[in-house]
mmCIF file of C-alpha atoms in Angstrom:
data_model
loop_
_atom_site.group_PDB
_atom_site.id
_atom_site.type_symbol
_atom_site.label_atom_id
_atom_site.label_comp_id
_atom_site.label_asym_id
_atom_site.label_seq_id
_atom_site.Cartn_x
_atom_site.Cartn_y
_atom_site.Cartn_z
ATOM 1 C CA MET E 1 52.498 164.769 92.579
ATOM 2 C CA VAL E 2 55.121 163.263 95.103
ATOM 3 C CA SER E 3 51.528 163.431 97.715
ATOM 4 C CA LYS E 4 48.981 162.848 95.109
ATOM 5 C CA ILE E 5 50.809 159.622 94.647
ATOM 6 C CA LYS E 6 50.722 159.215 99.236
ATOM 7 C CA GLU E 7 47.704 160.013 99.426
ATOM 8 C CA TRP E 8 47.233 157.013 96.962
ATOM 9 C CA LEU E 9 48.714 154.738 98.293
ATOM 10 C CA SER E 10 47.492 155.358 101.965
ATOM 11 C CA ALA E 11 43.911 155.008 101.247
ATOM 12 C CA GLU E 12 42.231 151.954 102.902
ATOM 13 C CA SER E 13 40.380 150.819 99.372
ATOM 14 C CA VAL E 14 44.048 150.377 97.828
ATOM 15 C CA SER E 15 45.749 149.179 100.553
ATOM 16 C CA GLN E 16 42.944 146.204 101.071
ATOM 17 C CA THR E 17 43.241 145.363 96.805
ATOM 18 C CA LEU E 18 47.229 145.805 96.855
ATOM 19 C CA LYS E 19 47.153 143.122 100.048
ATOM 20 C CA ALA E 20 44.117 140.594 98.675
ATOM 21 C CA ALA E 21 45.981 141.479 95.307
ATOM 22 C CA PHE E 22 49.703 139.495 97.110
ATOM 23 C CA ASP E 23 47.173 136.964 99.027
ATOM 24 C CA ASP E 24 46.658 135.311 95.752
ATOM 25 C CA LYS E 25 50.135 135.021 94.837
ATOM 26 C CA ILE E 26 51.077 134.300 97.602
ATOM 27 C CA GLN E 27 49.133 131.132 97.973
ATOM 28 C CA ASP E 28 50.324 130.355 93.950
ATOM 29 C CA ILE E 29 53.526 130.306 95.288
ATOM 30 C CA ASP E 30 52.972 127.422 97.982
ATOM 31 C CA LEU E 31 56.586 126.482 97.739
ATOM 32 C CA THR E 32 55.862 123.603 100.721
ATOM 33 C CA GLY E 33 53.923 121.991 98.046
ATOM 34 C CA LYS E 34 55.882 121.908 95.296
ATOM 35 C CA VAL E 35 58.634 120.069 97.829
ATOM 36 C CA ALA E 36 56.298 117.847 99.075
ATOM 37 C CA LYS E 37 56.187 117.691 95.132
ATOM 38 C CA ASN E 38 59.645 116.696 94.531
ATOM 39 C CA SER E 39 60.989 115.317 98.126
ATOM 40 C CA LEU E 40 62.504 112.335 96.316
ATOM 41 C CA ASN E 41 64.096 113.913 93.626
ATOM 42 C CA ILE E 42 65.574 116.395 96.222
ATOM 43 C CA ILE E 43 66.211 113.740 98.547
ATOM 44 C CA VAL E 44 68.447 112.088 94.923
ATOM 45 C CA ILE E 45 70.345 115.151 94.452
ATOM 46 C CA PHE E 46 71.432 115.475 97.963
ATOM 47 C CA LEU E 47 72.864 111.933 97.818
ATOM 48 C CA LEU E 48 74.476 112.037 94.442
ATOM 49 C CA THR E 49 76.626 115.410 95.853
ATOM 50 C CA ILE E 50 77.570 114.281 98.468
ATOM 51 C CA LEU E 51 78.866 110.906 96.403
ATOM 52 C CA TYR E 52 80.097 113.091 93.975
ATOM 53 C CA VAL E 53 82.330 115.154 96.708
ATOM 54 C CA ALA E 54 82.792 111.274 98.598
ATOM 55 C CA ASN E 55 84.438 110.144 95.456
ATOM 56 C CA GLY E 56 86.157 113.393 95.458
ATOM 57 C CA TYR E 57 88.471 112.794 97.767
ATOM 58 C CA SER E 58 88.258 108.819 97.531
ATOM 59 C CA MET E 59 90.315 110.189 93.928
ATOM 60 C CA GLU E 60 93.016 112.046 95.804
ATOM 61 C CA LYS E 61 93.490 109.504 98.311
ATOM 62 C CA LEU E 62 94.301 106.829 95.443
ATOM 63 C CA GLN E 63 96.250 108.975 93.689
ATOM 64 C CA ARG E 64 98.770 109.953 95.946
ATOM 65 C CA GLU E 65 99.294 105.830 97.298
ATOM 66 C CA HIS E 66 99.417 105.730 93.316
ATOM 67 C CA ASN E 67 102.483 107.636 93.107
ATOM 68 C CA ARG E 68 104.501 107.431 96.496
ATOM 69 C CA LEU E 69 103.740 103.329 94.960
ATOM 70 C CA GLU E 70 106.044 104.515 91.653
ATOM 71 C CA SER E 71 108.433 106.298 93.690
ATOM 72 C CA GLN E 72 109.247 102.578 95.646
ATOM 73 C CA VAL E 73 109.224 100.682 92.137
ATOM 74 C CA ASN E 74 111.544 103.287 90.837
ATOM 75 C CA GLU E 75 113.508 103.005 93.846
ATOM 76 C CA LEU E 76 113.537 99.340 94.011
ATOM 77 C CA ARG E 77 113.907 99.451 90.464
ATOM 78 C CA LEU E 78 117.235 101.263 90.957
ATOM 79 C CA ARG E 79 118.862 99.192 93.409
ATOM 80 C CA ALA E 80 117.263 95.707 91.479
ATOM 81 C CA VAL E 81 120.539 97.603 88.408
ATOM 82 C CA ALA E 82 123.145 98.763 91.469
ATOM 83 C CA THR E 83 122.507 95.463 92.729
ATOM 84 C CA ASN E 84 123.513 94.068 89.488
ATOM 85 C CA ALA E 85 125.822 95.368 88.778
ATOM 86 C CA GLU E 86 127.786 94.607 92.083
ATOM 87 C CA LEU E 87 126.685 90.558 91.173
ATOM 88 C CA MET E 88 128.525 90.879 87.584
ATOM 89 C CA ILE E 89 132.042 92.332 88.563
ATOM 90 C CA LEU E 90 131.987 89.797 92.198
ATOM 91 C CA GLN E 91 131.007 87.191 89.186
ATOM 92 C CA LYS E 92 133.848 87.941 87.035
ATOM 93 C CA ALA E 93 136.919 84.233 87.008
ATOM 94 C CA SER E 94 139.783 87.339 87.572
ATOM 95 C CA ASN E 95 137.472 88.214 91.014
ATOM 96 C CA ILE E 96 136.814 84.571 92.411
ATOM 97 C CA SER E 97 140.078 83.831 91.807
ATOM 98 C CA GLN E 98 141.355 86.818 93.868
ATOM 99 C CA SER E 99 138.555 86.215 96.256
ATOM 100 C CA VAL E 100 139.906 82.458 96.813
ATOM 101 C CA GLN E 101 142.708 83.081 98.023
ATOM 102 C CA ASN E 102 141.996 85.693 99.774
ATOM 103 C CA THR E 103 140.341 83.225 101.847
ATOM 104 C CA GLY E 104 143.342 80.784 101.645
ATOM 105 C CA LEU E 105 141.549 77.751 100.075
ATOM 106 C CA GLU E 106 144.228 76.009 98.299
ATOM 107 C CA LEU E 107 142.282 76.013 95.212
ATOM 108 C CA LYS E 108 142.839 76.037 91.197
ATOM 109 C CA PRO E 109 141.050 76.121 87.492
ATOM 110 C CA SER E 110 140.085 73.884 85.693
ATOM 111 C CA ASN E 111 141.898 72.703 82.611
ATOM 112 C CA VAL E 112 138.845 70.879 81.904
ATOM 113 C CA ALA E 113 135.933 72.907 79.826
ATOM 114 C CA PRO E 114 132.665 72.290 81.281
ATOM 115 C CA TYR E 115 130.613 70.089 79.663
ATOM 116 C CA LYS E 116 126.580 68.887 79.219
ATOM 117 C CA LEU E 117 125.069 66.155 81.322
ATOM 118 C CA LYS E 118 122.646 64.156 79.251
ATOM 119 C CA ARG E 119 119.744 63.248 80.595
#
C-alpha cells in the first residue's frame, strides 16, 4: 500500500496539480499586500510600544529619585528635632546665666518682670 501511495505521489500529473493548488494558496495569502495596507497601524503600534517601554524606565528613575529625596527629608527632620532639643536646653535661664558667668561678663538677672510695649 505504501508503494502505491509513493507511485501516486510521484506521478507527474499529481505533482503538477498539487503545485498549482499551492501556488493559488500562496497568491491568496500575499502578505506583502496586507503589510502595505496596514503599515500605518504597524508603525503606530511600534511607536506606542517604544513609548510604553520608555515610560516604564522614566517611572523607575522617578521612583528612585523620590525614594532618595524621601530619605533625605527623614534625615533632615531628625536633625531638626535634635537641633531643636539642643536649643531648648541652651535657652533655659539657668544655662544662660551660667554661660554669661563663664564668659566673664558682669551681667545680673533682672528682678523686674518684662512688659509689653504698646503701639
